[in-house]
């Protein structure tokens, strides 16, 4: 069937379409309903069905006689380790760790927070939660204690799983002191933590609370899979919203398994036994969907890479991993390729490796700039596929469907809506934009399986954030347009979310930190264009009257504060002290106007501005520096 036929069926007959797709999953109880619209606009998928996601990701492959196949390849240049886990081995580890969690009192529906570096134990912990029906919430290791504390308080976990340290290039980042400090701040700290001791840093354990991973696992008995409802949560993943308070995106079990399996074959064109590598982090949605669940549900081999595209040890690192593990498809963010290109513009290091196994390069997480697209295409000689999605959706919304009907690639566009997603670009009145006209990228409800059913314990915020702007539609938060051929172009966020090296961050959370400094009267943080990272945050602060601080010392203090409170991952390195911030007459700070000026655009002065001279005075500060 052609893309057009498949897409049309997914929209006109979602029941039939997803019932067929659901046959790829092993159900303990067949779903009664496919699309359940009883509580619309809260839609549910596969109501009445029961399954276990871990069973589908591990046990069934072993039961089918594929236990000796590689499930997970851990490649860690930062520790000089490479280790392959077969499906049988991974299953044994997961079943035992599930026993550890159960022994600590975690059961179906309980939350488990995982704050770990890119080690196999992070994947084992996630799957162990799925095995017993517990709900994991993985927090990216680059977040600071306060951000971790906020997530712990929202998720209220029974157990936290962490490690003594992560390794960032050649730097050992101790996780345990950050965990301890987060749990001191948190109001809902759990009774137990399981800590993986890594040889690079040995963590001090808290007696009575902390349990050693190795000891606990050695003592635990393996446990089996607990069937859960298709609509039960598998995980919560916090993501940045417009305010400083992160949103707990909920993922269910049934829709998630069905959608990911469909995407592995139809979007990524991967078959069981092939090697899929998502060079991301388990703390992000890409890691959840395409390091852990997607490849394993399919019975493929996944690569877990603890390293960077450059510096571990050089810009040939990605080519080495592809060659060593015979990677069929690589998925990463454009920023990784920009980093490689900066160090090795002619890709000279590529000649050292046999990367003929690579069939496709998939890029997402931020806009793919045409320069990077052309460079990657020319150097690798394989299709370079831009695709667009979000933490909320969990799997691609727009893509070139390599397993269904590959289409001509247009640089700058992630191609067409993926079956299941009725993508509409709407103008401010909710009317469909004609081709070429920019508007808000929305998806007509219902969203397909695998997308967020709601926000964790916050239905109201789910409605307010996503469903209220355009009734009957999901608001993506991205702006863009479609062209005459139906290709989608995503131009960037229309809210205060920024994208730094493919990492989604909230300027609101950085503003909250700056505003908390005793010398600061008001502040703004904007995302400005950056050659390597796509965007980086920039702060502007106005001091309280009478403050007499040395500007350089204060700037350094503010940079340090954001690093300590939000995390190193924010890459907040630049803050200016200014006399005033430009505002509208109603008092709204003109962030978009400042961002435009900082990016070197011809930014019109809004007619609503209160005092244009304030903006004029800022222009020299904001303008890009050579
Ligand atoms: N634990 C602790 N600290 C972390 C961390 C983690 N898991 N991940 C990042 N950090 C720290 C880094 O060490 C760095 O600290 P520094 O300011 O002291 O140097 C800071 O957070 C910023 O990290 P990062 O964004 O990774 O920047 P970088 O300068 O170290 O590397 C790239 C730049 C482009 C090489 C890197 O961003 C990259 O590989 N990006 C790939 C994209 C990606 O994985 N995107 C995820 C979505 S697909
Ligand atoms: P995250 O939720 O962290 O995956 O970030 C999602 C956001 O990243 C989207 O809302 C977009 O702003 C941006 N994004 C992801 N993929 C693309 C892409 N292919 N092109 C443009 N922007 C993208």
XYZ file of C-alpha atoms in Angstrom, residues 136-492:
357
model
C 9.512 4.657 36.088
C 10.498 8.262 35.833
C 13.972 8.735 34.441
C 15.598 12.077 35.222
C 18.400 13.181 32.921
C 21.764 13.156 34.707
C 22.674 16.670 33.586
C 19.937 18.181 35.761
C 20.885 19.727 39.073
C 19.592 18.569 42.497
C 16.771 21.109 42.608
C 15.355 19.894 39.287
C 15.622 16.320 40.529
C 13.881 17.275 43.784
C 10.981 18.872 41.900
C 10.507 15.666 39.904
C 10.772 13.468 43.002
C 8.111 15.550 44.706
C 5.776 15.297 41.755
C 6.291 11.579 41.147
C 6.551 10.557 44.844
C 8.622 7.432 44.210
C 8.898 4.367 46.432
C 12.517 3.918 45.346
C 15.194 5.980 43.592
C 17.780 4.152 41.506
C 21.054 5.976 40.918
C 24.789 5.544 40.488
C 27.894 6.864 42.151
C 28.899 8.841 39.081
C 28.612 9.608 35.418
C 31.534 10.310 33.110
C 31.393 13.339 30.873
C 34.300 13.098 28.483
C 37.232 12.884 30.865
C 35.365 14.441 33.799
C 33.858 12.287 36.528
C 30.531 13.785 37.621
C 29.537 12.514 41.042
C 25.829 11.786 41.029
C 25.463 10.622 44.607
C 26.086 13.987 46.326
C 23.554 15.507 43.905
C 21.049 12.794 44.753
C 21.602 13.261 48.492
C 21.128 16.978 48.203
C 17.976 16.551 46.062
C 16.467 14.156 48.584
C 17.204 16.591 51.388
C 15.273 19.274 49.511
C 12.412 16.979 48.540
C 9.298 16.630 50.649
C 8.532 13.165 49.308
C 11.904 11.434 49.453
C 11.585 7.645 49.246
C 12.549 5.228 51.981
C 15.146 3.513 49.773
C 17.708 4.221 47.093
C 19.578 1.612 45.094
C 23.054 2.826 44.188
C 25.276 1.407 41.498
C 28.866 1.825 42.655
C 31.123 2.569 39.712
C 34.880 2.268 40.138
C 35.477 5.855 38.989
C 33.895 7.246 42.172
C 32.711 5.398 45.227
C 29.607 6.844 46.814
C 29.100 7.187 50.541
C 25.970 5.262 51.447
C 23.263 6.453 53.817
C 22.671 3.663 56.341
C 19.221 2.233 56.350
C 18.251 4.053 53.182
C 20.793 3.177 50.511
C 21.169 -0.275 49.066
C 24.138 -1.392 46.987
C 23.079 -2.475 43.484
C 25.523 -5.381 43.246
C 24.796 -6.772 46.705
C 21.045 -6.444 46.361
C 20.993 -8.043 42.933
C 23.164 -10.949 44.059
C 20.749 -11.624 46.903
C 17.503 -11.203 44.954
C 15.397 -13.884 43.328
C 14.147 -13.275 39.789
C 10.493 -12.343 39.412
C 8.085 -12.789 36.529
C 5.987 -10.328 34.545
C 2.861 -8.787 36.019
C 0.118 -8.190 33.432
C -1.105 -4.589 33.552
C -3.946 -2.760 31.836
C -3.088 -1.342 28.422
C -4.103 2.036 29.809
C -1.911 1.787 32.925
C 1.095 4.098 32.963
C 4.445 2.637 31.945
C 6.405 5.761 32.693
C 6.361 9.462 33.467
C 8.895 11.631 31.688
C 9.214 15.219 32.800
C 9.738 17.770 30.103
C 10.123 21.511 30.016
C 7.055 23.638 29.605
C 6.664 27.375 29.450
C 6.780 27.753 33.206
C 9.585 26.570 35.444
C 7.450 23.621 36.631
C 8.142 20.584 34.429
C 5.303 18.642 32.876
C 4.976 14.963 33.730
C 4.237 13.358 30.381
C 2.490 10.031 30.968
C 2.975 7.057 28.663
C 0.641 4.090 28.785
C 1.631 0.449 28.210
C -0.583 -0.765 25.374
C -0.628 2.144 22.936
C 3.084 2.655 23.492
C 4.030 -0.920 22.567
C 1.797 -0.920 19.489
C 2.954 2.467 18.202
C 6.660 1.852 18.774
C 6.539 -1.484 17.004
C 4.743 0.100 14.085
C 7.304 2.896 13.915
C 10.335 0.591 14.050
C 9.235 -1.100 10.864
C 7.465 1.661 8.995
C 9.426 4.770 9.925
C 12.868 3.340 10.653
C 12.701 0.297 8.376
C 14.424 -1.962 10.884
C 13.885 -5.721 11.175
C 14.423 -8.083 14.113
C 18.094 -8.960 14.443
C 19.336 -5.709 12.935
C 21.308 -3.161 14.938
C 19.704 0.170 15.792
C 21.639 2.938 17.479
C 20.031 5.995 18.984
C 22.900 8.206 20.128
C 20.966 10.081 22.756
C 20.521 9.618 26.502
C 18.057 7.437 28.391
C 16.960 10.608 30.180
C 15.274 11.961 27.052
C 12.325 10.655 25.115
C 14.576 9.527 22.267
C 16.348 7.301 24.763
C 13.097 5.880 26.140
C 11.582 5.138 22.751
C 14.557 4.270 20.599
C 17.397 3.175 22.862
C 15.208 1.053 25.101
C 11.684 0.147 24.106
C 11.431 0.365 20.305
C 14.411 -1.818 19.354
C 13.775 -4.356 22.119
C 10.053 -4.684 21.428
C 11.004 -5.457 17.856
C 13.741 -7.951 18.738
C 16.505 -5.822 17.257
C 19.871 -5.066 18.878
C 20.209 -1.681 20.537
C 23.435 0.225 21.195
C 23.926 2.122 24.446
C 26.761 4.566 23.906
C 28.425 6.296 26.840
C 30.420 8.934 25.060
C 30.213 12.034 22.928
C 30.391 12.556 19.184
C 33.721 14.334 19.640
C 36.474 14.088 22.220
C 35.875 10.436 23.135
C 38.481 10.234 21.737
C 37.909 12.124 18.478
C 35.427 13.053 15.754
C 35.600 9.517 14.363
C 33.827 8.047 17.413
C 30.461 7.633 15.677
C 32.034 5.950 12.657
C 33.884 3.547 14.946
C 30.715 2.542 16.776
C 28.857 2.030 13.481
C 31.665 -0.155 12.148
C 32.319 -2.120 15.368
C 28.681 -3.056 15.942
C 27.442 -3.184 12.346
C 24.840 -0.483 12.911
C 22.021 -0.437 10.341
C 20.369 2.807 11.375
C 21.723 5.677 13.440
C 19.474 8.209 15.126
C 20.904 11.356 16.680
C 20.458 15.119 16.881
C 21.836 17.470 14.203
C 24.028 19.129 16.819
C 26.091 15.936 17.067
C 26.848 16.163 13.363
C 27.640 19.857 13.638
C 30.134 18.996 16.380
C 31.755 16.287 14.220
C 31.898 18.566 11.193
C 33.484 21.376 13.198
C 36.345 19.087 14.273
C 36.733 17.148 11.056
C 35.269 19.255 8.231
C 36.290 16.817 5.492
C 35.278 13.756 7.529
C 38.798 12.449 7.038
C 38.363 10.056 9.968
C 35.553 8.280 8.137
C 38.078 6.589 5.860
C 39.431 4.623 8.844
C 36.177 2.693 9.298
C 33.954 0.439 7.260
C 30.527 1.990 7.654
C 28.982 0.215 4.670
C 26.474 -1.432 7.055
C 24.746 1.918 7.642
C 21.530 2.183 5.659
C 19.965 5.358 7.029
C 20.754 8.315 9.254
C 17.802 9.698 11.207
C 18.014 13.145 12.757
C 15.582 14.833 15.153
C 15.361 16.835 18.331
C 15.881 20.232 16.720
C 15.670 21.811 13.297
C 17.962 20.163 10.772
C 19.756 23.018 9.045
C 20.313 22.421 5.325
C 24.134 22.769 5.668
C 24.301 19.881 8.110
C 21.888 17.876 5.978
C 24.051 18.298 2.862
C 27.274 17.558 4.703
C 25.951 14.350 6.264
C 24.418 13.198 2.985
C 27.570 13.818 1.033
C 29.943 12.256 3.538
C 27.895 9.184 4.457
C 26.221 8.532 1.125
C 23.002 7.277 2.755
C 19.570 8.894 3.055
C 19.558 11.494 5.821
C 16.073 11.567 7.261
C 14.860 14.531 9.251
C 11.855 13.695 11.395
C 9.870 15.697 13.890
C 8.377 14.732 17.204
C 8.254 15.577 20.888
C 8.376 14.091 24.360
C 4.600 14.350 24.409
C 4.059 12.276 21.289
C 6.703 9.639 22.110
C 7.221 8.727 18.462
C 7.455 10.590 15.161
C 4.686 12.937 14.036
C 6.260 13.786 10.680
C 8.787 11.658 8.845
C 9.916 10.155 5.613
C 8.562 6.657 6.137
C 11.492 4.525 5.077
C 9.740 1.219 5.653
C 6.502 2.198 4.002
C 7.193 4.390 1.007
C 10.421 6.370 0.944
C 9.719 9.801 -0.528
C 11.931 12.409 -2.131
C 13.766 14.347 0.569
C 13.385 18.125 0.714
C 16.083 19.653 2.914
C 14.506 21.692 5.693
C 11.390 19.520 5.896
C 10.740 16.393 7.991
C 8.535 15.277 5.031
C 4.932 14.267 5.724
C 2.607 13.442 8.624
C 3.054 9.924 9.941
C -0.073 7.737 9.732
C -2.160 8.297 12.834
C -1.374 12.014 13.037
C -3.885 14.310 11.345
C -1.518 17.296 11.266
C -3.107 20.709 10.670
C -1.411 24.093 10.497
C -3.873 26.609 11.941
C -4.059 30.406 11.889
C -4.966 32.382 15.032
C -8.698 31.993 14.198
C -8.359 28.221 14.023
C -8.671 28.138 10.234
C -6.462 25.903 8.139
C -3.487 27.830 6.728
C -3.087 27.582 2.970
C 0.207 26.117 1.706
C 3.150 28.347 2.505
C 1.449 30.273 5.300
C 2.924 29.941 8.770
C 0.720 28.931 11.643
C 0.517 26.794 14.753
C 1.240 23.141 14.072
C -1.591 21.132 15.605
C -2.878 17.575 15.409
C -6.582 16.908 15.123
C -7.813 14.697 17.959
C -7.588 11.892 18.717
C -3.839 11.593 18.878
C -2.711 8.078 17.887
C -1.642 5.354 20.355
C 1.639 5.922 22.199
C 1.088 9.655 22.667
C 0.430 11.229 26.047
C -3.021 10.460 27.468
C -2.553 13.210 30.081
C -0.025 14.824 32.427
C 0.793 13.036 35.654
C -1.977 13.814 38.123
C -2.765 17.018 36.279
C -5.614 16.631 33.815
C -6.330 20.355 34.077
C -2.849 21.323 32.975
C -3.048 18.814 30.138
C -6.209 20.485 28.891
C -4.882 24.004 29.397
C -1.476 23.364 27.814
C -2.450 21.315 24.810
C -6.164 21.146 24.113
C -7.659 24.530 24.877
C -6.023 26.823 22.279
C -7.752 25.091 19.368
C -10.668 22.934 20.547
C -10.545 19.480 19.025
C -6.821 19.787 18.382
C -3.541 19.098 20.150
C -1.276 22.165 20.164
C 2.319 21.132 19.518
C 3.954 24.411 20.551
C 5.840 24.518 17.246
C 5.130 26.886 14.384
C 5.515 26.054 10.711
C 3.793 25.492 7.401
C 3.022 22.896 4.750
C 3.973 23.276 1.105
C 2.009 22.475 -2.057
C 3.125 18.828 -1.867
C 1.952 18.404 1.710
C 5.484 18.497 3.142
C 5.674 19.957 6.636
C 8.210 22.609 7.648
C 8.842 23.101 11.370
C 10.236 26.543 12.087
C 10.587 26.471 15.880
